[in-house]
Coordinates of C-alpha atoms in Angstrom, one line a residue:
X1012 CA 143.0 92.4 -183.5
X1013 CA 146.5 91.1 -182.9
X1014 CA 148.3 94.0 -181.1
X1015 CA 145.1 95.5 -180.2
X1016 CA 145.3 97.5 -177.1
X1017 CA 144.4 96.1 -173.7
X1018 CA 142.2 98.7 -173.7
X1019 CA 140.0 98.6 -176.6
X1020 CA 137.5 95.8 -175.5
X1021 CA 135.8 96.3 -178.9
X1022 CA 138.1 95.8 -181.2
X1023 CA 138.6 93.1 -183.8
X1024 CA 140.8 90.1 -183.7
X1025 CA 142.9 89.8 -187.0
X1026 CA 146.1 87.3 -187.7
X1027 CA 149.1 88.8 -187.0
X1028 CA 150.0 88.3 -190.3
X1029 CA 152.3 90.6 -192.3
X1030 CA 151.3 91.7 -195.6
X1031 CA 153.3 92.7 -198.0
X1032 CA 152.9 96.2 -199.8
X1033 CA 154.1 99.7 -200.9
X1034 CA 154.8 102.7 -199.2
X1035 CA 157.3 106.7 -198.8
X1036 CA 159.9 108.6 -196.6
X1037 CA 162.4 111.6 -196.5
X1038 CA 164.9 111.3 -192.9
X1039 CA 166.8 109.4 -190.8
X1040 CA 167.5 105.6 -191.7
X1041 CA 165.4 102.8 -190.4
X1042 CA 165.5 102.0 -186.9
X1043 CA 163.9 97.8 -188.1
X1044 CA 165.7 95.4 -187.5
X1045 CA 163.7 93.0 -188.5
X1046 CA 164.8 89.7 -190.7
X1047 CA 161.3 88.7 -191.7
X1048 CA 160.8 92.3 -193.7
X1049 CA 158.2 94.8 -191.3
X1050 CA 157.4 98.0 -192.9
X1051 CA 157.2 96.1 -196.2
X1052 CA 154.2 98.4 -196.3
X1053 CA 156.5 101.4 -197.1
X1054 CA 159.2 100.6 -199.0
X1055 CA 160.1 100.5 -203.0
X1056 CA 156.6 101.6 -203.6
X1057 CA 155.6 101.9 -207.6
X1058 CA 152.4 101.9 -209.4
X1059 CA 149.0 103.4 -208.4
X1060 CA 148.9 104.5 -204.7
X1061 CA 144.9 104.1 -204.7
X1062 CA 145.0 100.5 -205.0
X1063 CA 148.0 99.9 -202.4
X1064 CA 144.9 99.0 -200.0
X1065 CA 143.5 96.8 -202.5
X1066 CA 147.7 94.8 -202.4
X1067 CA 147.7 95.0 -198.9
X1068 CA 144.1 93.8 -198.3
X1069 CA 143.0 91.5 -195.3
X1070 CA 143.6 88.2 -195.8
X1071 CA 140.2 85.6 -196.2
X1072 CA 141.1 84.4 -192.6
X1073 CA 141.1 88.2 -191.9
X1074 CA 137.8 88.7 -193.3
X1075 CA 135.9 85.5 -191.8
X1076 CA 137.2 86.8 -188.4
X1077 CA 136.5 89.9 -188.9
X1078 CA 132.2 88.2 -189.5
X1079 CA 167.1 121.3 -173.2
X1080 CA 167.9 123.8 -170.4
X1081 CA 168.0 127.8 -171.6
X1082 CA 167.8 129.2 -168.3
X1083 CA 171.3 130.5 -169.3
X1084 CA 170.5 132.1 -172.6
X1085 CA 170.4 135.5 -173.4
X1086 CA 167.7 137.3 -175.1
X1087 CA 168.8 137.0 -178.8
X1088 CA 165.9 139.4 -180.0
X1089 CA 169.1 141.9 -181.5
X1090 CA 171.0 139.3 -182.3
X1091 CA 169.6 137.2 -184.3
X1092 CA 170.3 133.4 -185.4
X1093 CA 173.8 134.4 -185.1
X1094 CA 173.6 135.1 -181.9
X1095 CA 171.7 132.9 -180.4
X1096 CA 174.4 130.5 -182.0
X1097 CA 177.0 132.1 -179.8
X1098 CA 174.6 132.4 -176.8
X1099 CA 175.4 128.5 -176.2
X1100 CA 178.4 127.1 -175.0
X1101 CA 179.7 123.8 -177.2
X1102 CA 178.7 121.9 -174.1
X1103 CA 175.3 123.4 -174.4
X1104 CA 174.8 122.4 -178.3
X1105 CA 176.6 118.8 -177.7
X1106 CA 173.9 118.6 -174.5
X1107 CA 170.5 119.4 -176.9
X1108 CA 172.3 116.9 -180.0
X1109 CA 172.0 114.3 -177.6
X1110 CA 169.1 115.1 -176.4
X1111 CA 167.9 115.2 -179.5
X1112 CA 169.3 111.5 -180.6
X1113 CA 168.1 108.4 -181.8
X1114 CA 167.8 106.9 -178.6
X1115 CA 165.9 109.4 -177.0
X1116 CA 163.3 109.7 -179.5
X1117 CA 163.0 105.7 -179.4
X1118 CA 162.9 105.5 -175.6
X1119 CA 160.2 108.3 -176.1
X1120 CA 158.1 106.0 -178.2
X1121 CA 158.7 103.0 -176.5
X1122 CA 157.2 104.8 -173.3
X1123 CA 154.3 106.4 -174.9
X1124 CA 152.8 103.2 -177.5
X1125 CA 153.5 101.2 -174.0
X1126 CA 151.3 103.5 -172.2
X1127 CA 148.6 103.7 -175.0
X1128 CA 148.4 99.8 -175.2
X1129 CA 150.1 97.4 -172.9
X1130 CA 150.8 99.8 -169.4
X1131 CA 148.0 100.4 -166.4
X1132 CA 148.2 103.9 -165.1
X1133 CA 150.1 102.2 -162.0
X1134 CA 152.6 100.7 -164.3
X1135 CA 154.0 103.5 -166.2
X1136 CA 155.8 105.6 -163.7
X1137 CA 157.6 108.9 -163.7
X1138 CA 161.6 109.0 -162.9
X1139 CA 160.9 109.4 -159.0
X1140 CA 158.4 106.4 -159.0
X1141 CA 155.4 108.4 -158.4
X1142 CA 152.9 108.2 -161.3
X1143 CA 151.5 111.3 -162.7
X1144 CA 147.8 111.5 -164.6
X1145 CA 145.5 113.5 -165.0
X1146 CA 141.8 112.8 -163.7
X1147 CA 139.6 113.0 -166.5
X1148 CA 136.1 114.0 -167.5
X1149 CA 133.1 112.1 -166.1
X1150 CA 135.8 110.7 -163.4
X1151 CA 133.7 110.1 -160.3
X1152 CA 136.6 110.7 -157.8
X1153 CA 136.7 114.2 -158.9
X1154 CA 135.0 116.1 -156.3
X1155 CA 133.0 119.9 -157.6
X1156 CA 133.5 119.0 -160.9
X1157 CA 131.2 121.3 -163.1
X1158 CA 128.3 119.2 -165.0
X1159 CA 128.0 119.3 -168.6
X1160 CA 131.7 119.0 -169.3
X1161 CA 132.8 116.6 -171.6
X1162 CA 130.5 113.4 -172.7
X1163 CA 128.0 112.5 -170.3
X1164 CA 127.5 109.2 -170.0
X1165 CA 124.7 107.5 -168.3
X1166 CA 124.4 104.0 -168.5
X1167 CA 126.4 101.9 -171.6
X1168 CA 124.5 99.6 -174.1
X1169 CA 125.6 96.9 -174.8
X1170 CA 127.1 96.8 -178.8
X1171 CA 128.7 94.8 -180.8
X1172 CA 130.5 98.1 -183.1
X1173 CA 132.7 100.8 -181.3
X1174 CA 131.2 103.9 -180.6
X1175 CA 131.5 107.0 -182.4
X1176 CA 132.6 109.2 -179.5
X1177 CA 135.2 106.8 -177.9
X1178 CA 132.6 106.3 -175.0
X1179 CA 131.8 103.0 -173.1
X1180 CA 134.9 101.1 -174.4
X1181 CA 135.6 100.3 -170.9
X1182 CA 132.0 100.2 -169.3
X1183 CA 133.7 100.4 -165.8
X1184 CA 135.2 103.8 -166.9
X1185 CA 133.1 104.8 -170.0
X1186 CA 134.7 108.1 -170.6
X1187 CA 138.4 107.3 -170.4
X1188 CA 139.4 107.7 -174.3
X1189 CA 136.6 109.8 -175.4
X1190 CA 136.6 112.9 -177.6
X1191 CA 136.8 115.8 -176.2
X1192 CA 138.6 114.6 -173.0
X1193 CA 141.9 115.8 -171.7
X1194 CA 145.7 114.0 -172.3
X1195 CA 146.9 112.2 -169.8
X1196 CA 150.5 113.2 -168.6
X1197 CA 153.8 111.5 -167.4
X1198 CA 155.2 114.7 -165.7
X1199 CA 153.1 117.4 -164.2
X1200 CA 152.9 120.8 -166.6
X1201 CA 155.2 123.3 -166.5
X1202 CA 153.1 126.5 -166.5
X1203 CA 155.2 129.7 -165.3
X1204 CA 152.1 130.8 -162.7
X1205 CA 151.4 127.0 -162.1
X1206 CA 147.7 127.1 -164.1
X1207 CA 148.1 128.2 -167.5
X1208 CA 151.0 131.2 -168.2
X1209 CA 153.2 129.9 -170.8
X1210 CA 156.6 128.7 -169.2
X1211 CA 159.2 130.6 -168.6
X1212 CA 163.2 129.9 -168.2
X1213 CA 164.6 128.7 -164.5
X1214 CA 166.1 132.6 -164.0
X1215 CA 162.6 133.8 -165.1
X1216 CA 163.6 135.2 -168.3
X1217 CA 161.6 134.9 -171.1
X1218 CA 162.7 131.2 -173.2
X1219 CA 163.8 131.6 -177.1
X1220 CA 161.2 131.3 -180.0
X1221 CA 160.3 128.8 -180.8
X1222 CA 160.8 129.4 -185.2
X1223 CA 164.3 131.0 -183.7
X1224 CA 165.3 127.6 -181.7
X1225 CA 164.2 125.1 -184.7
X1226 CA 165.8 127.4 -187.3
X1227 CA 169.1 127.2 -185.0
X1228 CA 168.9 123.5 -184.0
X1229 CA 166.9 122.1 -186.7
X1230 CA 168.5 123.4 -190.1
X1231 CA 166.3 122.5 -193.3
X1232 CA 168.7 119.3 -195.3
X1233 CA 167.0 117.5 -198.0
X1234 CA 168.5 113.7 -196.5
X1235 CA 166.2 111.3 -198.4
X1236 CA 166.4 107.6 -197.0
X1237 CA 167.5 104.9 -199.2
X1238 CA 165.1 102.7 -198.5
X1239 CA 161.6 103.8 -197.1
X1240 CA 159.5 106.7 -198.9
X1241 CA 157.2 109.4 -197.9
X1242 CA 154.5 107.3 -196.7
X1243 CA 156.8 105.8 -193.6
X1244 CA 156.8 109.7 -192.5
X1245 CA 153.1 110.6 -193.6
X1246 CA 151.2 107.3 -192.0
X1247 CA 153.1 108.6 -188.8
X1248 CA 150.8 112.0 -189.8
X1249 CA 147.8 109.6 -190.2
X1250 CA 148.2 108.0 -186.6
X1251 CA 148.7 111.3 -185.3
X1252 CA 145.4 112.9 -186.5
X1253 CA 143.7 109.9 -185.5
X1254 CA 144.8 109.7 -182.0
X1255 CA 145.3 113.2 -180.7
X1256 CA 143.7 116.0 -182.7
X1257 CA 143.9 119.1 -179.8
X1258 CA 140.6 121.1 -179.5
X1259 CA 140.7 125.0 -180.6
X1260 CA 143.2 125.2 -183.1
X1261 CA 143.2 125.6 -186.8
X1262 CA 144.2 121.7 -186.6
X1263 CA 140.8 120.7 -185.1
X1264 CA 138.5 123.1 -186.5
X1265 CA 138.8 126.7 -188.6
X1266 CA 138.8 129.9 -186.6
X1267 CA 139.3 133.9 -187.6
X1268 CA 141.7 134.6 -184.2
X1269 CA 144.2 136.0 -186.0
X1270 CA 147.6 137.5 -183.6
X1271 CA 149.2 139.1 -186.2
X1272 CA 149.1 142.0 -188.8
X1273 CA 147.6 141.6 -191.4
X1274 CA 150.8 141.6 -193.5
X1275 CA 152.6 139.8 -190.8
X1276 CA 155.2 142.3 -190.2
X1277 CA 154.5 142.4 -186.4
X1278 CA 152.1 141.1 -183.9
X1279 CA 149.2 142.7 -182.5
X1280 CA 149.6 144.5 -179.3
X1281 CA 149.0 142.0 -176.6
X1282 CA 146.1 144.6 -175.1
X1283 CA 144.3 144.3 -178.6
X1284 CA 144.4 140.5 -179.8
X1285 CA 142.7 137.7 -178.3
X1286 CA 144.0 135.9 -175.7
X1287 CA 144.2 132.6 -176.9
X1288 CA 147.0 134.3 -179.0
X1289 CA 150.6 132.9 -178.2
X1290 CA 152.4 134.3 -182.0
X1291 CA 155.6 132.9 -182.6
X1292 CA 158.3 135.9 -183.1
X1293 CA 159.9 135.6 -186.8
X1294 CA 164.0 137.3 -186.5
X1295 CA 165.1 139.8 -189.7
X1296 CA 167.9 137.3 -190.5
X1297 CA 165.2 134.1 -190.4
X1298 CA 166.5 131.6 -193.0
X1299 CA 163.1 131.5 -194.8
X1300 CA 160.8 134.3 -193.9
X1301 CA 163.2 136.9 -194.2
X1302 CA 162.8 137.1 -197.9
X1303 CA 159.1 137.3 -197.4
X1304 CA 159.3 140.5 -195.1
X1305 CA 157.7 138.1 -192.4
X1306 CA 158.4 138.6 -188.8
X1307 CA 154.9 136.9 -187.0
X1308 CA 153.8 133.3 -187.2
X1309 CA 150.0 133.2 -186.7
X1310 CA 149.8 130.7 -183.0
X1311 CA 146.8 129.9 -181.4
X1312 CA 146.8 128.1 -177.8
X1313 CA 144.7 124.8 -177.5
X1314 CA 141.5 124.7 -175.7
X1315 CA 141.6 123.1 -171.9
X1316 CA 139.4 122.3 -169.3
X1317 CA 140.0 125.3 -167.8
X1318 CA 138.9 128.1 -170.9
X1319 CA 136.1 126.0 -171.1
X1320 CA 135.6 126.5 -167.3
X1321 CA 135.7 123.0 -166.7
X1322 CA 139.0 123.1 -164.3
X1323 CA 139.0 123.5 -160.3
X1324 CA 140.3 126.7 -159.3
X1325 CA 144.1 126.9 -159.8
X1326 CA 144.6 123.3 -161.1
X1327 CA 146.8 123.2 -164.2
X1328 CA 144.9 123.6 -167.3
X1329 CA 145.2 120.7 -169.5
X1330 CA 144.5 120.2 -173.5
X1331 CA 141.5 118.5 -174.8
X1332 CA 141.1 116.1 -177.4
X1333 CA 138.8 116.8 -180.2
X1334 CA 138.9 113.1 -181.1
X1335 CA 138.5 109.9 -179.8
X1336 CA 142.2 108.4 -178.0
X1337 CA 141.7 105.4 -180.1
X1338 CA 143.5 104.2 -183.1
X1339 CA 139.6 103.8 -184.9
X1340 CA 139.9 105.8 -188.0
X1341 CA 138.3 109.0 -186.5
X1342 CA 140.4 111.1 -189.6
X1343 CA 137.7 109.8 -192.1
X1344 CA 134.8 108.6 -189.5
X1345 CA 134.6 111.8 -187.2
X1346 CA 134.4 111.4 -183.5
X1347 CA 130.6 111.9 -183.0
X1348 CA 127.0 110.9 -184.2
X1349 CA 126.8 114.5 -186.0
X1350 CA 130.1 114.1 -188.0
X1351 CA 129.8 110.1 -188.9
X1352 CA 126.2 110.8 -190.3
X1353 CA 127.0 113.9 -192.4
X1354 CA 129.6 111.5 -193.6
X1355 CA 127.4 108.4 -195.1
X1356 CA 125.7 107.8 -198.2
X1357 CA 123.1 105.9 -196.5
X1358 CA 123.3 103.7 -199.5
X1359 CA 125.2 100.2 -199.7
X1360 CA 126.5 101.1 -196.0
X1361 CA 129.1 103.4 -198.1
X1362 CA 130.8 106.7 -197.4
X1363 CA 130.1 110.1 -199.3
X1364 CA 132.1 110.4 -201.9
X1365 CA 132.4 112.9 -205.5
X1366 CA 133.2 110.7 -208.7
X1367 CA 135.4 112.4 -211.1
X1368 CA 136.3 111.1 -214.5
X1369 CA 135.8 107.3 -212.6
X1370 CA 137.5 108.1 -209.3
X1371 CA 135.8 108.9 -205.9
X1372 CA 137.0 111.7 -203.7
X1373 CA 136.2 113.1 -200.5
X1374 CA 132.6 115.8 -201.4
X1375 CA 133.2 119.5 -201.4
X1376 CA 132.4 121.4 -198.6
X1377 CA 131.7 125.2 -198.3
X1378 CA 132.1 125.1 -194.3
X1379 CA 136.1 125.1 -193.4
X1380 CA 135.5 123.2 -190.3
X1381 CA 134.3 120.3 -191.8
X1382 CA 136.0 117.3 -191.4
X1383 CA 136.6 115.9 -194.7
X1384 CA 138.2 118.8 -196.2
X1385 CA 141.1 119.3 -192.8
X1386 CA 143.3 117.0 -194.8
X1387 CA 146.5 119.9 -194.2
X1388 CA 148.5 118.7 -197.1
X1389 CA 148.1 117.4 -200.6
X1390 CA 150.2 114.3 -199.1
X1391 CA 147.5 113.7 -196.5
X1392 CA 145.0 114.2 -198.0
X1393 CA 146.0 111.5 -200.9
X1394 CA 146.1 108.9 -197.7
X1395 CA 142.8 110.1 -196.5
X1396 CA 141.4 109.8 -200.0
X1397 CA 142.6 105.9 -199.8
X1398 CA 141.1 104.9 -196.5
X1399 CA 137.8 106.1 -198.1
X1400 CA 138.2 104.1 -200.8
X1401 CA 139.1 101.2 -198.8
X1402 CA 135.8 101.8 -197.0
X1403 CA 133.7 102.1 -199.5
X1404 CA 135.6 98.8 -201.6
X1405 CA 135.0 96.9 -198.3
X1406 CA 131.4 98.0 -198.0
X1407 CA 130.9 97.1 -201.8
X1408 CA 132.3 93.7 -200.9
X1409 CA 130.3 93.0 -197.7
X1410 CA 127.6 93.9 -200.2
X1411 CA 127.9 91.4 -202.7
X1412 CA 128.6 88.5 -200.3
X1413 CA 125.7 89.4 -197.9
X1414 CA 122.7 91.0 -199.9
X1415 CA 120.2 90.7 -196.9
X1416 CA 122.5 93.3 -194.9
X1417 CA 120.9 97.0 -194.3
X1418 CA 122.8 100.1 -195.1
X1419 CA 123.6 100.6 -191.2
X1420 CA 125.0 96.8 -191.1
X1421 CA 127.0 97.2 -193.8
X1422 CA 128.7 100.5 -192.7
X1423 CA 129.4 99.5 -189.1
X1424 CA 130.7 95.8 -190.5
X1425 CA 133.0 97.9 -193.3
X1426 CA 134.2 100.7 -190.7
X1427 CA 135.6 97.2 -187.8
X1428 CA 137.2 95.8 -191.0
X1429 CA 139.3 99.4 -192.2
X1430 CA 140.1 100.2 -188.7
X1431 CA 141.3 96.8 -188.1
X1432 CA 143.6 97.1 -191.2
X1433 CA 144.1 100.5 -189.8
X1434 CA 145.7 99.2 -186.4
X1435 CA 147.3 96.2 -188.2
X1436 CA 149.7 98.2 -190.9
X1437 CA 150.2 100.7 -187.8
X1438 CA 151.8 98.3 -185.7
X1439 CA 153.2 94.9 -187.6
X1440 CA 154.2 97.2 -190.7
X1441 CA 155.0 101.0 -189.6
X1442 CA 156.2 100.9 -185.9
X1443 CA 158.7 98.6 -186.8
X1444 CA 160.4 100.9 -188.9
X1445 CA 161.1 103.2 -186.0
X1446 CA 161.6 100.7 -183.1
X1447 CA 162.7 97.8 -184.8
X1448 CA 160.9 94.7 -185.1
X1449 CA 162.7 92.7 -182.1
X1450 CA 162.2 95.9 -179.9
X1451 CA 158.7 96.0 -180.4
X1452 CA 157.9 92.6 -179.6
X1453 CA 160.7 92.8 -176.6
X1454 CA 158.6 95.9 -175.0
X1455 CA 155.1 93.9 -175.8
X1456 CA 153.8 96.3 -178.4
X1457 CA 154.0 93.4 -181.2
X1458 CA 153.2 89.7 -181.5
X1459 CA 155.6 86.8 -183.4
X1460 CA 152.3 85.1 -183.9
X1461 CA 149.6 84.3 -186.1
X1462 CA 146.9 83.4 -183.9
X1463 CA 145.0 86.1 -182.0
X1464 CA 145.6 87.7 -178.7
X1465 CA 143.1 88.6 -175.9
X1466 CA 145.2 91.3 -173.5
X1467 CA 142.2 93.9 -172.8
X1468 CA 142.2 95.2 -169.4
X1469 CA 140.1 97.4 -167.8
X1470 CA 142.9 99.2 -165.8
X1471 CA 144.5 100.5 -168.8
X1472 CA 143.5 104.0 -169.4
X1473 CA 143.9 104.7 -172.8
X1474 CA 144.3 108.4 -173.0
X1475 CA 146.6 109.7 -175.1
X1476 CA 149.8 111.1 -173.3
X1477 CA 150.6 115.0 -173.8
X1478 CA 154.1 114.6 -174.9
X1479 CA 152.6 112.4 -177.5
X1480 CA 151.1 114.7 -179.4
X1481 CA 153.3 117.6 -178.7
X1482 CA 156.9 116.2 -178.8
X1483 CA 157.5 112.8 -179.9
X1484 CA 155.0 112.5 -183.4
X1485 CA 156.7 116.2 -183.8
X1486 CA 159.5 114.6 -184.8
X1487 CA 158.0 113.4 -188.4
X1488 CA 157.2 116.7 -189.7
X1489 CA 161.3 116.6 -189.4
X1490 CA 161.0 114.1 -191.8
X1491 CA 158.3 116.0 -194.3
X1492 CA 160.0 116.5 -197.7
X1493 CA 160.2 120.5 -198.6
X1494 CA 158.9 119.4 -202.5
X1495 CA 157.2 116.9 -204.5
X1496 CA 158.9 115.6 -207.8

């Protein structure tokens, strides 16, 4: 596919052709910049949402191819938002706005889709010059490395479809974006005992809450943008759960570990609850919670190599990915054998689905870990409920146009064409809304061209990058509108 990562030696090529269709947002303006209309995908979008797909489809050529510092702060704990207000000095505030700027989030993204498709390890540097990733499962260098952790690989196949798991895409390196691997990192992490403690300020002291900092920094404003809707913010969401879904929280799959009373009014002595528990503090004079009597935010800490005893002794713990690091649809395929095959039909190559008054939806599920029923909000799950569809259209097509194909032919031919669709509106319609069209094709992460491109390489290690997931895709739920109309 055109503006496939060097990395993914199995993907499709596809035009890079713009399409034009519908789309949603709530934030900041656009960042494109582009004359010849990118993001078309998202903007003015009327009619029914299901069939935006369906506008937006691959083209015929598409389908023959496709054959801040608060070291200084004081605790605010009787003080409240006020006071943590007047805990920072003007210089302070002006020193996070910035931080917090257009330009940092954008040289943010640049570094991180640049690392994810178009930079080698050696390549992407840190601000000394001295690169900084972390060795991953199955790595060979890695010397008393427990067995049994993460995929094992033995030997890769040969295939013409993607794996499941993310293994063997590079079959030099065939665990290097695989579910259930750790991120990669630009800096080295920040624990306050150096393995796994939660960090601490620079004089030691304990840092603010998080709820307490975002409440103070991060008022809730209703700013809808005049010209992309909801969809600009919630395929953002999409790419997000497809790429970096961490392992041992509610996110990934459903768990009891509760840290808080039951009514939330406090949280559980730290000698009684679990101790994956980490349970944000909520302050009496909170903006939104006060009026609910709430004063503990349920928090979990992620899985890592290390609480699964997978980690050399006092090496810093680092997350694992549930999913595969690829952009390959994993939100509606799963990321393993056992997930994708609960998923089928096993008829016409299509995926399960529940037919109500004419329309298909995702199938019920008594088990809360199940994949098709994590869709987190009813604006999620309408976009999961579409790339179903899509599937399952594409399949029906394949069908008709090749009645000799097996249920197992037409599935794995459907799921290259959706993800390849999947890749293409991610980065010729959506990225350009943030970093601008000319931008994206400066810094190599687009294509002005509508033949295909061949830029694999097997140096490229596609793990997703920490600050990815935790920090710069954060900055979309900024942009999730409080109500729907």
């Amino acid at each position: 596919m055109t503006g496939r990562s060097r990395f993914e030696s199995q993907s499709d090529n596809v035009p890079a052709q713009s399409h034009s269709s519908p789309g949603v947002f709530h934030g900041p303006a656009s960042y494109s910049s582009s004359s010849r209309g990118p993001g078309s995908f998202f903007s003015e979008f009327s009619g029914d949402l299901t069939n935006f797909f369906t506008a937006a489809g691959p083209s015929k050529q598409a389908f023959q191819s496709a054959g801040a510092d608060f070291s200084q702060t004081q605790s605010a704990d009787t003080h409240g938002l006020s006071g943590l207000r007047m805990s920072f000095s003007n210089d302070s505030i002006n020193k996070l706005d910035n931080q917090s700027s257009p330009k940092l989030l954008l040289n943010l993204l640049f570094t991180i889709f640049k690392r994810h498709i178009v930079l080698s390890a050696e390549q992407l540097v840190t601000g000394n010059g001295t690169a900084c990733f972390s060795p991953k499962f199955g790595d060979s260098s890695l010397s008393g490395f427990q067995q049994g952790c993460g995929p094992q690989v033995s030997g890769c196949q040969k295939s013409k479809y993607r794996s499941l798991d993310g293994t063997c895409n590079n079959p030099y390196k065939p665990t290097w974006g695989a579910a259930n691997t750790p991120y990669a990192r630009v800096k080295p992490a920040k624990y306050a005992d150096g393995v796994q403690d939660p960090p601490v300020s620079h004089s030691g002291k304990p840092l603010p809450g998080a709820r307490l900092v975002s409440a103070v920094l991060f008022p809730d404003a209703d700013v809808p943008d005049p010209k992309w809707t909801l969809i600009a913010m919630q395929w953002g969401q999409i790419i997000t759960h497809d790429l970096s879904q961490a392992a041992g929280t509610t996110q990934a799959k459903a768990h009891s570990t509760n840290c808080c009373s039951e009514d939330k009014s406090e949280a559980i002595p730290k000698e009684y609850r679990d101790p994956t528990c980490f349970p944000i503090e909520v302050l009496h004079d909170d903006p939104h919670y006060a009026q609910h009597s709430q004063q503990c935010m349920n928090f979990v800490r992620t899985t890592t190599d290390l609480s699964q005893g997978c980690s050399q002794p006092f090496k810093p713990a680092e997350q694992i990915v549930a999913v595969t690091h690829f952009m390959d649809c994993s939100i509606i395929y799963g990321s393993s054998k056992q997930q994708t095959d609960s998923l089928r039909e096993w008829k016409g190559g299509r995926l399960r689905m529940e037919y109500r008054h004419g329309k298909g939806f995702p199938p019920s599920s008594t088990n809360k870990s199940s994949v098709c029923v994590r869709l987190v909000t009813s604006q999620l799950t309408i976009l999961h409920v579409v790339l179903i569809r899509e599937h399952n259209r594409v399949a029906g097509h394949l069908n008709k146009l090749n009645p000799h194909w097996d249920d197992n032919k037409l599935f794995h031919e459907a799921r290259r064409i959706v993800i390849a669709e999947h890749q293409h509106i991610s980065y010729y319609e959506w990225l350009p809304i943030f970093l601008g069209w000319e931008s994206t094709k400066h810094h190599g992460l687009t294509y002005d061209t509508h033949d295909y491109t061949h830029d694999y390489s097997e140096h490229v290690d596609p793990s997703v990058i920490n600050g990815h997931a935790t920090a710069a895709f954060r900055y979309f739920h900024t942009n999730i509108a409080g109500y729907l109309q």
